[in-house]
CSV table of C-alpha atoms and ligand atoms in Angstrom, one decimal:
chain,number,residue,atom,x,y,z
A,1073,UNK,CA,-6.6,23.2,-3.8
A,1074,UNK,CA,-8.5,20.2,-1.9
A,1075,UNK,CA,-10.4,21.4,1.7
A,1076,UNK,CA,-8.5,18.7,3.2
A,1077,UNK,CA,-5.3,18.6,5.4
A,1078,UNK,CA,-3.2,16.3,6.5
A,1079,UNK,CA,-3.3,17.4,10.0
A,1080,UNK,CA,-7.1,16.4,9.8
A,1081,UNK,CA,-7.2,13.5,8.3
A,1082,UNK,CA,-4.5,11.7,10.5
A,1083,UNK,CA,-5.7,13.2,13.9
A,1084,UNK,CA,-9.8,11.5,12.9
A,1085,UNK,CA,-7.9,8.9,11.9
A,1086,UNK,CA,-6.4,8.4,15.2
A,1087,UNK,CA,-9.3,8.2,16.5
A,1088,UNK,CA,-11.5,6.1,14.4
A,1089,UNK,CA,-14.1,4.2,15.9
A,1090,UNK,CA,-15.8,3.4,12.5
A,1091,UNK,CA,-15.3,-0.4,13.6
A,1092,UNK,CA,-14.5,-2.9,16.3
A,1093,UNK,CA,-10.9,-3.0,15.7
A,1094,UNK,CA,-10.4,0.0,17.2
A,1095,UNK,CA,-11.2,-1.9,20.8
A,1096,UNK,CA,-8.0,-4.4,20.1
A,1097,UNK,CA,-5.3,-2.2,17.7
A,1098,UNK,CA,-3.2,-0.5,20.2
A,1099,UNK,CA,-1.9,2.2,17.3
A,1100,UNK,CA,-3.5,3.1,14.4
A,1101,UNK,CA,-0.9,2.8,11.4
A,1102,UNK,CA,-1.8,5.8,9.3
A,1103,UNK,CA,0.9,5.5,6.9
A,1104,UNK,CA,3.9,6.8,6.0
A,1105,UNK,CA,6.4,8.0,4.3
A,1106,UNK,CA,6.5,11.4,1.0
A,1107,UNK,CA,3.6,12.7,1.0
A,1108,UNK,CA,4.4,14.7,-2.7
A,1109,UNK,CA,5.6,10.9,-4.0
A,1110,UNK,CA,4.0,10.2,-7.4
A,1111,UNK,CA,4.0,6.6,-5.9
A,1112,UNK,CA,1.7,5.5,-3.8
A,1113,UNK,CA,2.2,1.5,-2.2
A,1114,UNK,CA,-0.9,0.0,-0.4
A,1115,UNK,CA,-0.3,-3.3,1.5
A,1116,UNK,CA,-3.2,-4.9,3.6
A,1117,UNK,CA,-3.3,-4.5,7.6
A,1118,UNK,CA,-1.2,-3.6,10.3
A,1119,UNK,CA,0.5,-6.5,12.1
A,1120,UNK,CA,1.6,-7.0,15.7
A,1121,UNK,CA,4.8,-4.6,15.1
A,1122,UNK,CA,3.0,-2.0,12.9
A,1123,UNK,CA,0.7,-2.3,16.0
A,1124,UNK,CA,3.1,-2.1,18.4
A,1125,UNK,CA,4.8,0.9,16.2
A,1126,UNK,CA,2.0,2.7,14.6
A,1127,UNK,CA,4.6,2.2,11.3
A,1128,UNK,CA,3.8,0.7,8.3
A,1129,UNK,CA,5.7,-2.6,7.2
A,1130,UNK,CA,8.3,-2.2,10.7
A,1131,UNK,CA,8.3,-6.4,11.5
A,1132,UNK,CA,9.8,-8.3,8.8
A,1133,UNK,CA,7.8,-8.8,6.1
A,1134,UNK,CA,9.0,-4.3,5.9
A,1135,UNK,CA,12.8,-5.0,6.5
A,1136,UNK,CA,12.5,-7.4,3.0
A,1137,UNK,CA,10.0,-4.8,1.3
A,1138,UNK,CA,13.1,-2.4,1.8
A,1139,UNK,CA,15.3,-4.2,0.5
A,1140,UNK,CA,13.0,-4.9,-3.0
A,1141,UNK,CA,12.8,-1.3,-2.9
A,1142,UNK,CA,16.5,-1.1,-3.0
A,1143,UNK,CA,16.6,-3.3,-5.4
A,1144,UNK,CA,15.2,-1.3,-7.6
A,1145,UNK,CA,17.0,1.7,-6.6
A,1146,UNK,CA,13.5,3.3,-3.6
A,1147,UNK,CA,13.5,4.0,-0.6
A,1148,UNK,CA,11.4,4.9,1.7
A,1149,UNK,CA,11.9,8.4,1.3
A,1150,UNK,CA,10.5,8.4,-2.3
A,1151,UNK,CA,7.2,6.8,-1.9
A,1152,UNK,CA,4.3,7.2,-0.2
A,1153,UNK,CA,2.9,3.7,2.0
A,1154,UNK,CA,-0.6,2.8,4.1
A,1155,UNK,CA,-2.4,0.4,4.4
A,1156,UNK,CA,-6.4,-0.9,3.0
A,1157,UNK,CA,-7.0,-1.0,6.8
A,1158,UNK,CA,-5.2,0.9,9.5
A,1159,UNK,CA,-5.9,-1.4,12.4
A,1160,UNK,CA,-4.5,-4.9,12.7
A,1161,UNK,CA,-6.9,-7.8,13.1
A,1162,UNK,CA,-6.8,-10.2,16.4
A,1163,UNK,CA,-4.2,-12.8,15.2
A,1164,UNK,CA,-3.7,-11.2,11.4
A,1165,UNK,CA,-6.6,-12.1,9.9
A,1166,UNK,CA,-7.5,-11.3,6.7
A,1167,UNK,CA,-10.1,-8.1,7.1
A,1168,UNK,CA,-13.1,-8.3,7.2
A,1169,UNK,CA,-15.2,-6.7,3.7
A,1170,UNK,CA,-17.4,-4.1,6.4
A,1171,UNK,CA,-13.8,-3.5,8.1
A,1172,UNK,CA,-12.4,-2.5,5.0
A,1173,UNK,CA,-15.2,0.1,4.1
A,1174,UNK,CA,-15.6,1.4,7.4
A,1175,UNK,CA,-11.1,2.3,6.4
A,1176,UNK,CA,-11.7,2.8,3.0
A,1177,UNK,CA,-12.0,6.7,3.6
A,1178,UNK,CA,-9.1,7.3,4.9
A,1179,UNK,CA,-7.2,5.8,2.7
A,1180,UNK,CA,-9.1,7.8,-0.3
A,1181,UNK,CA,-8.5,10.9,1.6
A,1182,UNK,CA,-4.9,10.1,1.4
A,1183,UNK,CA,-5.5,9.6,-2.6
A,1184,UNK,CA,-6.6,13.0,-2.6
A,1185,UNK,CA,-3.6,14.3,-1.2
A,1186,UNK,CA,-1.3,12.9,-2.5
A,1187,UNK,CA,-2.8,12.5,-6.4
A,1188,UNK,CA,0.2,9.8,-6.9
A,1189,UNK,CA,0.3,8.6,-10.8
A,1190,UNK,CA,0.7,5.1,-10.3
A,1191,UNK,CA,0.0,2.8,-7.4
A,1192,UNK,CA,1.0,-0.8,-6.8
A,1193,UNK,CA,-0.8,-2.9,-4.3
A,1194,UNK,CA,0.8,-5.4,-2.2
A,1195,UNK,CA,-1.2,-8.3,-2.2
A,1196,UNK,CA,-3.9,-9.7,-3.3
A,1197,UNK,CA,-6.2,-8.3,-0.5
A,1198,UNK,CA,-5.4,-4.2,-1.3
A,1199,UNK,CA,-5.1,-6.0,-5.3
A,1200,UNK,CA,-9.0,-7.0,-5.1
A,1201,UNK,CA,-9.9,-3.9,-3.3
A,1202,UNK,CA,-8.4,-1.1,-5.2
A,1203,UNK,CA,-7.8,-3.3,-8.9
A,1204,UNK,CA,-10.6,-5.4,-9.0
A,1205,UNK,CA,-12.8,-8.0,-6.2
A,1206,UNK,CA,-11.9,-11.1,-8.8
A,1207,UNK,CA,-8.1,-10.5,-8.8
A,1208,UNK,CA,-5.7,-12.8,-9.1
A,1209,UNK,CA,-2.4,-13.0,-7.7
A,1210,UNK,CA,-0.8,-15.6,-9.3
A,1211,UNK,CA,-1.8,-14.6,-12.7
A,1212,UNK,CA,-2.3,-11.2,-12.1
A,1213,UNK,CA,0.9,-9.6,-10.2
A,1214,UNK,CA,2.6,-7.6,-12.4
A,1215,UNK,CA,0.3,-6.4,-15.3
A,1216,UNK,CA,-0.6,-3.0,-15.0
A,1217,UNK,CA,-3.8,-2.0,-15.2
A,1218,UNK,CA,-6.1,1.6,-15.3
A,1219,UNK,CA,-7.9,2.8,-12.9
A,1220,UNK,CA,-9.2,7.0,-12.1
A,1221,UNK,CA,-6.2,7.8,-14.5
A,1222,UNK,CA,-3.9,6.5,-12.6
A,1223,UNK,CA,-1.2,3.1,-13.5
A,1224,UNK,CA,-1.9,0.5,-11.4
A,1225,UNK,CA,-0.7,-2.6,-10.5
A,1226,UNK,CA,0.2,-5.3,-8.0
A,1227,UNK,CA,3.5,-7.6,-6.7
A,1228,UNK,CA,3.5,-10.1,-4.4
A,1229,UNK,CA,3.1,-9.2,-0.9
A,1230,UNK,CA,6.8,-9.5,1.1
A,1231,UNK,CA,5.1,-11.6,4.1
A,1232,UNK,CA,4.0,-14.3,1.0
A,1233,UNK,CA,7.4,-13.7,0.0
A,1234,UNK,CA,8.9,-15.1,3.0
A,1235,UNK,CA,6.7,-17.7,3.4
A,1236,UNK,CA,7.8,-19.1,-0.4
A,1237,UNK,CA,11.6,-17.5,-1.4
A,1238,UNK,CA,10.8,-18.6,-5.0
A,1239,UNK,CA,8.0,-16.1,-5.7
A,1240,UNK,CA,11.3,-13.5,-4.8
A,1241,UNK,CA,12.4,-13.1,-8.3
A,1242,UNK,CA,8.4,-12.8,-10.1
A,1243,UNK,CA,8.8,-9.9,-7.5
A,1244,UNK,CA,11.9,-8.1,-8.1
A,1245,UNK,CA,10.7,-8.1,-11.9
A,1246,UNK,CA,7.3,-6.2,-11.1
A,1247,UNK,CA,9.1,-4.0,-9.5
A,1248,UNK,CA,11.3,-2.8,-12.4
A,1249,UNK,CA,8.6,-2.6,-13.9
A,1250,UNK,CA,7.3,0.0,-11.7
A,1251,UNK,CA,10.9,1.4,-11.5
A,1252,UNK,CA,10.7,1.7,-15.6
A,1253,UNK,CA,7.8,4.0,-14.9
A,1254,UNK,CA,9.4,5.8,-12.7
A,1255,UNK,CA,12.0,6.7,-14.8
A,1256,UNK,CA,9.5,7.3,-18.0
A,1257,UNK,CA,8.2,10.0,-15.2
A,1258,UNK,CA,11.4,11.8,-14.4
A,1259,UNK,CA,12.3,11.8,-18.3
A,1260,UNK,CA,8.9,13.8,-18.6
A,1261,UNK,CA,9.8,16.3,-16.2
A,1262,UNK,CA,6.6,14.9,-13.7
A,1263,UNK,CA,8.9,12.8,-11.2
A,1264,UNK,CA,9.3,15.4,-8.2
A,1265,UNK,CA,9.3,14.5,-4.1
A,1266,UNK,CA,10.0,17.5,-3.9
B,518,LIG,N1,1.7,-6.0,6.3
B,518,LIG,C1,1.0,-5.3,5.6
B,518,LIG,O1,0.3,-5.8,4.6
B,518,LIG,N2,0.9,-3.8,6.1
B,518,LIG,C2,2.1,-3.8,7.2
B,518,LIG,O2,1.9,-2.7,7.5
B,518,LIG,C3,2.5,-4.5,7.8
B,518,LIG,C4,2.3,-5.8,7.1
């Protein structure tokens, strides 16, 4: 049994001052979804809507994410969604490496508590952090890797799909692979979101 608790992790995270983003944020975007899910989705960083609501993927990209999830029979109640960075970078710039490093303990805590069997990285930033630093999203999206005994894959970030809808077919095929893995877990009795 882990000594870490969701309550302590979340309250410490909401008070975080590990980097300068704490000075410009409105809300810390801790994460949301099913804490017992075998599947963890990891995005990049909150945008303006998420900063305002305190919830991940609540803007346009989030709406697209919801419809992509629905297209493979998933919804937010079955997965957990968190971001690599919990506070919005000004003007939605890419988070700096030192901001990512400062924020990593929160996601590590979430990983320790959820212990997912599968991770889906939404976009390049998350894939570079959790799969490999030289990850190439155009070439390696939809490929399963193994890290620390769990399967991990990256799909195109929904914001990239808003910019370039021609990539949506690839994203759908990649999410179908996630669905297939979930079906396998269900068949072996290892999938429980209860
Ligand atoms: N993009 C992300 O990566 N995360 C969010 O929560 C919103 C947009």
